[in-house]
Structure formats: structure tokens, C-alpha cells
Short mmCIF file of C-alpha atoms in Angstrom, two decimals:
data_model
loop_
_atom_site.label_atom_id
_atom_site.label_comp_id
_atom_site.label_asym_id
_atom_site.label_seq_id
_atom_site.Cartn_x
_atom_site.Cartn_y
_atom_site.Cartn_z
CA ASP A 1 -6.32 23.68 -66.80
CA GLN A 2 -10.01 22.78 -66.38
CA GLN A 3 -10.66 23.27 -62.72
CA VAL A 4 -14.43 23.19 -63.19
CA LYS A 5 -15.99 20.60 -65.47
CA GLN A 6 -19.33 20.12 -66.85
CA ASN A 7 -19.23 16.86 -68.85
CA SER A 8 -22.66 17.02 -70.31
CA PRO A 9 -22.68 19.54 -73.17
CA SER A 10 -26.41 19.18 -73.58
CA LEU A 11 -29.51 17.80 -71.83
CA SER A 12 -33.11 17.38 -72.99
CA VAL A 13 -36.00 16.90 -70.60
CA GLN A 14 -39.80 16.79 -70.89
CA GLU A 15 -41.71 19.67 -69.44
CA GLY A 16 -42.81 18.80 -65.78
CA ARG A 17 -39.92 16.39 -65.23
CA ILE A 18 -36.86 16.97 -63.17
CA SER A 19 -33.62 18.36 -64.90
CA ILE A 20 -30.38 17.48 -63.26
CA LEU A 21 -27.28 19.25 -64.31
CA ASN A 22 -23.80 18.14 -63.01
CA CYS A 23 -20.68 19.82 -62.31
CA ASP A 24 -17.24 18.51 -60.96
CA TYR A 25 -14.34 20.50 -59.70
CA THR A 26 -10.73 19.73 -58.83
CA ASN A 27 -9.56 22.59 -56.70
CA SER A 28 -10.13 21.72 -52.91
CA MET A 29 -9.71 25.40 -52.19
CA PHE A 30 -13.01 26.30 -53.73
CA ASP A 31 -15.60 27.28 -51.08
CA TYR A 32 -18.30 29.00 -52.95
CA PHE A 33 -20.29 27.76 -56.02
CA LEU A 34 -22.74 29.39 -58.25
CA TRP A 35 -24.95 28.43 -61.20
CA TYR A 36 -25.52 30.88 -63.90
CA LYS A 37 -28.11 30.63 -66.63
CA LYS A 38 -27.40 32.15 -70.11
CA TYR A 39 -29.80 32.90 -72.91
CA PRO A 40 -28.37 33.49 -76.45
CA ALA A 41 -27.12 37.06 -76.99
CA GLU A 42 -27.28 37.81 -73.27
CA GLY A 43 -24.78 37.72 -70.33
CA PRO A 44 -24.95 34.98 -67.68
CA THR A 45 -27.49 35.65 -65.03
CA PHE A 46 -27.05 34.45 -61.49
CA LEU A 47 -29.50 31.56 -60.59
CA ILE A 48 -28.49 29.98 -57.14
CA SER A 49 -25.31 29.66 -55.08
CA ILE A 50 -24.05 27.46 -52.24
CA SER A 51 -21.28 27.82 -49.64
CA SER A 52 -19.09 24.89 -48.77
CA ILE A 53 -20.54 24.94 -45.19
CA LYS A 54 -23.81 23.59 -46.72
CA ASP A 55 -24.64 20.59 -48.80
CA LYS A 56 -28.06 21.91 -50.08
CA ASN A 57 -29.56 25.24 -51.02
CA GLU A 58 -33.17 25.47 -52.34
CA ASP A 59 -34.81 28.43 -54.02
CA GLY A 60 -38.17 27.70 -55.42
CA ARG A 61 -37.84 25.20 -58.27
CA PHE A 62 -34.05 25.24 -58.05
CA THR A 63 -32.06 23.23 -55.68
CA VAL A 64 -28.27 23.01 -55.60
CA PHE A 65 -26.50 20.05 -53.92
CA LEU A 66 -22.82 20.02 -52.75
CA ASN A 67 -20.81 16.87 -52.23
CA LYS A 68 -17.46 18.18 -51.03
CA SER A 69 -15.82 14.74 -50.66
CA ALA A 70 -16.71 13.95 -54.22
CA LYS A 71 -15.94 17.55 -55.39
CA HIS A 72 -19.31 17.48 -57.16
CA LEU A 73 -22.30 19.73 -57.18
CA SER A 74 -25.62 19.38 -59.01
CA LEU A 75 -28.51 21.70 -59.94
CA HIS A 76 -31.99 20.25 -59.88
CA ILE A 77 -34.84 21.96 -61.59
CA VAL A 78 -38.20 20.59 -60.69
CA PRO A 79 -40.67 20.82 -62.44
CA SER A 80 -38.81 21.83 -65.54
CA GLN A 81 -40.49 24.52 -67.79
CA PRO A 82 -39.83 25.41 -71.47
CA GLY A 83 -38.53 28.87 -70.32
CA ASP A 84 -35.72 27.03 -68.42
CA SER A 85 -34.19 26.18 -71.73
CA ALA A 86 -30.79 27.97 -71.76
CA VAL A 87 -27.05 27.20 -71.16
CA TYR A 88 -26.30 26.58 -67.46
CA PHE A 89 -22.91 27.40 -66.25
CA CYS A 90 -21.35 26.15 -63.06
CA ALA A 91 -18.83 28.48 -61.36
CA ALA A 92 -16.55 28.25 -58.41
CA ASN A 93 -14.69 30.59 -56.30
CA SER A 94 -12.11 30.35 -53.41
CA TYR A 95 -11.59 32.60 -50.37
CA THR A 96 -7.96 33.23 -51.73
CA GLY A 97 -9.16 35.17 -54.86
CA ASN A 98 -12.14 36.87 -56.39
CA GLN A 99 -12.19 35.45 -59.90
CA PHE A 100 -14.84 32.85 -60.68
CA TYR A 101 -13.81 29.74 -62.63
CA PHE A 102 -16.52 28.62 -65.01
CA GLY A 103 -17.40 25.27 -66.48
CA THR A 104 -18.06 24.96 -70.23
CA GLY A 105 -21.79 24.95 -69.78
CA THR A 106 -24.67 22.49 -70.38
CA SER A 107 -27.32 23.42 -72.79
CA LEU A 108 -30.77 22.40 -71.41
CA THR A 109 -33.73 22.05 -73.58
CA VAL A 110 -37.08 21.53 -71.95
CA ILE A 111 -39.53 19.94 -74.36
CA PRO A 112 -43.22 21.05 -74.15
CA GLU B 1 -33.76 46.52 -61.32
CA PRO B 2 -30.33 47.86 -61.73
CA GLU B 3 -28.22 46.23 -64.42
CA VAL B 4 -24.80 46.16 -66.05
CA THR B 5 -24.72 47.76 -69.47
CA GLN B 6 -22.05 47.32 -72.24
CA THR B 7 -21.32 49.16 -75.36
CA PRO B 8 -21.06 48.47 -78.26
CA SER B 9 -22.99 45.34 -78.67
CA HIS B 10 -20.92 44.30 -81.55
CA GLN B 11 -17.48 45.67 -82.53
CA VAL B 12 -15.68 44.71 -85.71
CA THR B 13 -12.03 45.74 -86.04
CA GLN B 14 -8.96 45.05 -88.15
CA MET B 15 -6.12 42.96 -86.70
CA GLY B 16 -3.58 45.34 -85.06
CA GLN B 17 -6.15 48.00 -84.20
CA GLU B 18 -6.94 49.22 -80.71
CA VAL B 19 -10.40 48.60 -79.37
CA ILE B 20 -12.07 50.00 -76.16
CA LEU B 21 -14.96 48.02 -74.71
CA ARG B 22 -17.08 49.94 -72.37
CA CYS B 23 -19.19 48.91 -69.37
CA VAL B 24 -21.30 50.73 -66.90
CA PRO B 25 -21.43 48.68 -63.67
CA ILE B 26 -24.28 48.77 -61.19
CA SER B 27 -23.90 52.04 -59.41
CA ASN B 28 -23.32 50.96 -55.83
CA HIS B 29 -21.01 48.08 -56.65
CA LEU B 30 -17.31 48.18 -55.73
CA TYR B 31 -15.75 45.20 -57.64
CA PHE B 32 -15.55 45.15 -61.39
CA TYR B 33 -14.48 42.31 -63.78
CA TRP B 34 -13.98 41.38 -67.32
CA TYR B 35 -14.46 37.83 -68.70
CA ARG B 36 -14.44 36.57 -72.23
CA GLN B 37 -16.15 33.63 -73.98
CA ILE B 38 -14.59 32.38 -77.18
CA LEU B 39 -17.34 30.82 -79.29
CA GLY B 40 -18.13 27.33 -78.05
CA GLN B 41 -15.75 27.44 -75.17
CA LYS B 42 -16.02 28.36 -71.43
CA VAL B 43 -16.38 31.77 -69.90
CA GLU B 44 -12.78 32.83 -68.91
CA PHE B 45 -11.75 35.39 -66.23
CA LEU B 46 -9.57 38.18 -67.48
CA VAL B 47 -9.22 40.69 -64.67
CA SER B 48 -10.77 42.06 -61.41
CA PHE B 49 -10.65 45.73 -60.35
CA TYR B 50 -11.11 47.34 -57.05
CA ASN B 51 -10.36 50.72 -55.65
CA ASN B 52 -8.98 51.98 -58.87
CA GLU B 53 -6.43 49.20 -59.27
CA ILE B 54 -6.34 45.61 -60.59
CA SER B 55 -6.74 43.11 -57.81
CA GLU B 56 -6.47 40.00 -59.78
CA LYS B 57 -5.64 39.02 -63.29
CA SER B 58 -5.31 35.88 -65.38
CA GLU B 59 -2.57 34.76 -67.63
CA ILE B 60 -4.74 35.75 -70.64
CA PHE B 61 -4.55 39.41 -69.56
CA ASP B 62 -1.17 40.26 -70.85
CA ASP B 63 0.45 43.51 -71.69
CA GLN B 64 -1.93 44.25 -74.72
CA PHE B 65 -4.88 44.46 -72.33
CA SER B 66 -5.50 47.35 -69.83
CA VAL B 67 -8.58 48.41 -67.74
CA GLU B 68 -9.51 51.77 -66.55
CA ARG B 69 -12.33 53.37 -64.56
CA PRO B 70 -12.03 56.98 -66.12
CA ASP B 71 -14.90 58.47 -64.20
CA GLY B 72 -17.46 57.28 -61.57
CA SER B 73 -19.50 55.27 -63.81
CA ASN B 74 -17.61 53.73 -66.75
CA PHE B 75 -15.30 50.75 -66.65
CA THR B 76 -13.32 50.12 -69.83
CA LEU B 77 -11.25 47.26 -71.27
CA LYS B 78 -8.71 48.32 -73.89
CA ILE B 79 -6.97 45.91 -76.29
CA ARG B 80 -3.98 47.73 -77.73
CA SER B 81 -3.27 45.56 -80.84
CA THR B 82 -5.99 43.15 -81.55
CA LYS B 83 -5.25 39.60 -82.82
CA LEU B 84 -7.58 37.20 -84.64
CA GLU B 85 -7.71 35.04 -81.46
CA ASP B 86 -9.09 38.01 -79.52
CA SER B 87 -12.35 37.45 -81.26
CA ALA B 88 -14.84 36.58 -78.54
CA MET B 89 -17.73 37.76 -76.39
CA TYR B 90 -16.44 39.96 -73.73
CA PHE B 91 -18.56 40.19 -70.52
CA CYS B 92 -18.31 42.93 -67.81
CA ALA B 93 -19.45 42.03 -64.39
CA SER B 94 -19.81 43.88 -61.06
CA SER B 95 -20.34 42.91 -57.46
CA PRO B 96 -21.26 44.68 -54.28
CA ASP B 97 -18.23 43.64 -52.39
CA ARG B 98 -16.05 40.76 -51.49
CA GLY B 99 -18.10 39.33 -48.69
CA LYS B 100 -19.17 35.82 -49.46
CA VAL B 101 -23.01 36.61 -48.87
CA THR B 102 -23.09 39.10 -51.53
CA ASP B 103 -20.25 37.80 -53.77
CA THR B 104 -22.62 37.22 -56.74
CA GLN B 105 -21.40 38.93 -59.84
CA TYR B 106 -23.83 40.54 -62.08
CA PHE B 107 -23.00 40.26 -65.79
CA GLY B 108 -23.62 42.60 -68.70
CA PRO B 109 -25.09 41.44 -72.04
CA GLY B 110 -21.67 41.29 -73.59
CA THR B 111 -19.86 42.92 -76.49
CA ARG B 112 -19.09 40.62 -79.44
CA LEU B 113 -15.63 41.50 -80.78
CA THR B 114 -14.76 40.32 -84.23
CA VAL B 115 -11.19 40.78 -85.43
CA LEU B 116 -10.69 40.57 -89.21
#
């Protein structure tokens, strides 16, 4: 049961442009969402999070938007840099449990 | 900066053998987790552990799996009789507590398990 979906397995963006990574979820009990970044041969690294009481959270070049009615969140990276090239996982959690449900990841390539 | 460490980085074993994957969570963290990622697939939750007991587990975490915190620093995942389909990256994670503000889980680099 795929409760968190990332429908784009890969994305290529020119350096300096905006990268938009999308994530959809099905479980209306989810109330906390995170984005993780993963380089090859490393574990996922926390990037940014958002609680369901907000619709936007910004941290430097990274902004996460949450649309609860559409059960959709997105990660915006602007401007994109070559070092941002990695796999990005969306994850969700509900107040009823402490496990995170991960999407399948989107591989971002930022072209210099 | 404190980090989660895992050993070994790569474990090769024969089908039917027992393996123990080791993790050292961040020292002041209270919640510990194991996840796995089969090659090309999503990261899947296995189990969470708090106060020396399992607090939540997935359907993947069947009787062949067990977890233990044998001392104040290590957190282990044991697979009793490995199967070919257990081949995956296994990630350990820890978090400070269950409060939403600090619910971020910090992941280790993973152990690649190969079952032959």
C-alpha cells in the first residue's frame, strides 16, 4: 500500500533555475511531512519539514508547500546548484504512530 | 556534529545464516528505528524502539527479526535465518523524542546486506 507517492522518478534542471519536486499522500491522518536528501552510499539526511498546521515552510533555498485538501506537498529549490544533485525522499508521519512512510524518491540532477 | 554510525558497511552472508547489524545512535536520543531499502525501491519502516521495548513494527518485521539495545550505546538488528529477499540496505535512525518539533529522525549511512 503506497501511502506516499513520488510520481517522478527523475528530474533534470539547469543550474540557477528552480527545482520542484512533488509528493502525494493518501492517508488523511498524516500531519507531519519531511523531505530527506540522499547521496549514493549514504543514509537519508533530513532537509526540511512541515507540520499540517502550516502550508509553507522556508529554509534558505528550500521551501516546502503543503496543500492538505489535495494531499500534496512540494519541495522548491531555488536557485538549484550542482551539489543539490541527489535522490529526494518525501516522508510522512501521523500523530498515531512514530514510523515514517517514505515515497520512492526522485533523483534530481542539476546540470552546470 | 553527532551522527548515527552503523557497522559493518557491507555484510555478505549465506542464506539461512544469522546476521547482526549494529548501530550506535546519537547519544542523547531516546527513539531508535530500523528501515530497509531494497535496491530501486522505497525506504521501508521495520521497527521503532523506545525505553527498551518495541513501540511499533511493520508487517515486514516478522519472527525472524529481533532488535536489542544490549548496552547504553548500541542498537542491533538480528535476522535469524536470512533469505535471499532480505538483501537490502538497512538504515538505523534515531530521534531525540516523540514531540513533533523534534521528531526528525537522523539516519546512519546504512549496512548493505547481501544474502547469497
